[in-house]
Amino acid sequence: MTDTDPAAPGTPAPAAAAADAAAPAPAADPATGTTTGLVGAVIVDTPLEDLLPAARRDTATDATGAVVTFEGVVRDHDGGRAVTALTYTAHPDAERVMAEVVAACVRDHPGVRVWAAHRVGPLGIGDLAFAVVCASAHRGPAFAAVADVADRVKSGVPVWKEQRLADGSTDWVGLS
């Protein structure tokens, strides 16, 4: 999936538009005046590094005193085995599910703004596979939200990882 429609560059792809439609409208936290809510939840086949500057800018507001970012990076090992590369595959409903999961986190973390993205397709060691940006008036809620979003997306969104191991074998991660 991509976040833009290849037929009309710069316009949201149907899946991205659906995720935007599923997102709750941002609301102001009555205690801080900070606009809270789901800023974005996307699954893309392009480098996440290119999306992070805009995600940080869009997630932060003048009222936020903390912006916490989690970057999940492809590592060269898993379970004591050497990994050479991997491919992420997503279910066709994965982006909708991700938006629902992140929206639930937003409801559970009042006063926090959240953006999350997962990459699909082939990735190499060191590539960014998953990113979460959370902003709030204070660091505690932002740190708590970023950890919660990362845990819930990893456990609840149908994205699977095929790892290519140094011994030539492959291993699937995330399949039930």
Coordinates of C-alpha atoms in Angstrom, one line a residue, residues 1-142:
M1 CA 0.0 0.0 0.0
T2 CA 1.1 3.5 -0.5
D3 CA -0.1 6.8 1.0
T4 CA -0.6 8.5 -2.4
D5 CA -2.6 7.4 -5.4
P6 CA -0.3 6.6 -8.3
A7 CA -3.0 7.6 -10.7
A8 CA -3.1 11.1 -9.2
P9 CA 0.2 11.9 -7.4
G10 CA -0.2 13.9 -4.3
T11 CA -3.7 12.7 -3.6
P12 CA -4.4 10.1 -0.9
A13 CA -4.7 6.5 -2.0
P14 CA -8.1 4.9 -1.3
A15 CA -6.7 3.0 1.7
A16 CA -5.1 6.1 3.1
A17 CA -8.4 8.0 2.6
A18 CA -10.2 5.2 4.4
A19 CA -7.8 5.5 7.4
D20 CA -8.4 9.2 7.5
A21 CA -12.1 8.7 7.5
A22 CA -11.8 6.2 10.4
A23 CA -9.7 8.6 12.5
P24 CA -11.6 10.5 15.2
A25 CA -11.7 14.2 14.8
P26 CA -9.0 15.9 16.9
A27 CA -10.4 17.5 20.1
A28 CA -9.0 20.0 22.5
D29 CA -7.9 18.7 25.9
P30 CA -9.8 20.9 28.3
A31 CA -6.9 20.9 30.8
T32 CA -4.2 22.1 28.4
G33 CA -6.0 23.3 25.3
T34 CA -3.8 21.0 23.2
T35 CA -5.6 19.5 20.2
T36 CA -5.5 15.7 20.7
G37 CA -6.2 12.8 18.4
L38 CA -5.1 10.6 15.6
V39 CA -2.8 12.6 13.3
G40 CA -2.2 9.7 10.9
A41 CA -2.0 5.9 10.7
V42 CA -0.6 4.6 7.4
I43 CA 1.0 1.6 5.8
V44 CA 3.4 2.5 2.9
D45 CA 5.9 0.8 0.6
T46 CA 8.2 3.8 0.6
P47 CA 11.0 4.8 3.1
L48 CA 9.5 6.0 6.4
E49 CA 12.6 8.2 6.9
D50 CA 11.0 10.5 4.2
L51 CA 7.8 10.8 6.2
L52 CA 9.2 11.5 9.7
P53 CA 9.9 15.3 9.4
A54 CA 6.3 16.0 8.3
A55 CA 5.0 13.6 10.9
R56 CA 6.8 15.4 13.7
R57 CA 5.7 18.8 12.4
D58 CA 2.1 17.7 12.0
T59 CA 1.9 16.0 15.4
A60 CA 3.5 18.8 17.5
T61 CA 1.5 22.0 18.2
D62 CA 2.4 25.2 20.0
A63 CA 0.9 23.6 23.2
T64 CA 3.0 20.4 23.1
G65 CA 6.0 20.3 25.4
A66 CA 7.1 16.8 24.4
V67 CA 7.4 15.0 21.1
V68 CA 8.5 11.3 21.5
T69 CA 9.4 9.2 18.5
F70 CA 9.8 5.5 18.3
E71 CA 11.7 4.1 15.3
G72 CA 11.7 0.4 14.7
V73 CA 14.7 -0.5 12.7
V74 CA 15.5 -3.8 10.9
R75 CA 18.3 -5.5 12.8
D76 CA 20.8 -8.2 11.7
H77 CA 19.7 -10.9 14.2
D78 CA 16.6 -12.5 15.7
G79 CA 16.5 -15.3 18.3
G80 CA 20.2 -15.9 18.0
R81 CA 20.1 -16.3 14.2
A82 CA 21.7 -13.9 11.7
V83 CA 19.2 -12.0 9.5
T84 CA 20.3 -10.7 6.1
A85 CA 17.0 -9.0 5.0
L86 CA 13.3 -9.2 5.3
T87 CA 10.0 -8.5 3.6
Y88 CA 6.9 -7.2 5.4
T89 CA 3.5 -8.2 4.0
A90 CA 0.2 -6.6 5.1
H91 CA -3.4 -7.9 4.9
P92 CA -5.6 -5.7 2.7
D93 CA -7.4 -4.4 5.8
A94 CA -4.2 -3.7 7.7
E95 CA -4.3 0.1 7.3
R96 CA -7.9 0.3 8.5
V97 CA -7.1 -2.0 11.5
M98 CA -4.0 0.2 12.2
A99 CA -6.2 3.3 12.3
E100 CA -8.6 1.6 14.7
V101 CA -5.8 0.4 17.0
V102 CA -4.1 3.8 17.1
A103 CA -7.5 5.6 17.6
A104 CA -8.1 3.3 20.6
C105 CA -4.7 4.3 22.0
V106 CA -5.7 8.0 21.5
R107 CA -8.8 7.4 23.5
D108 CA -6.8 5.8 26.3
H109 CA -4.2 8.6 26.4
P110 CA -6.1 11.9 26.6
G111 CA -4.1 14.9 25.7
V112 CA -1.8 13.1 23.2
R113 CA -1.6 13.4 19.5
V114 CA -0.4 10.3 17.6
W115 CA 1.0 9.5 14.2
A116 CA 2.1 6.0 13.2
A117 CA 3.4 4.3 10.0
H118 CA 4.5 0.8 9.1
R119 CA 6.4 0.0 6.0
V120 CA 5.8 -3.1 3.7
G121 CA 7.8 -4.7 1.0
P122 CA 11.5 -5.6 1.0
L123 CA 13.7 -3.9 3.6
G124 CA 17.4 -4.2 4.4
I125 CA 19.3 -4.1 7.6
G126 CA 19.2 -0.6 9.1
D127 CA 16.0 0.4 7.3
L128 CA 13.2 1.9 9.2
A129 CA 10.2 -0.5 9.4
F130 CA 7.8 1.1 11.9
A131 CA 7.6 4.6 13.4
V132 CA 5.4 6.2 16.0
V133 CA 5.3 9.9 16.9
C134 CA 3.4 11.1 20.0
A135 CA 3.1 14.7 21.3
S136 CA 1.6 16.0 24.5
A137 CA 2.0 18.9 26.9
H138 CA 4.3 16.8 29.1
R139 CA 6.8 14.0 28.5
G140 CA 5.1 11.3 30.7
P141 CA 1.9 10.9 28.6
A142 CA 3.9 11.1 25.4

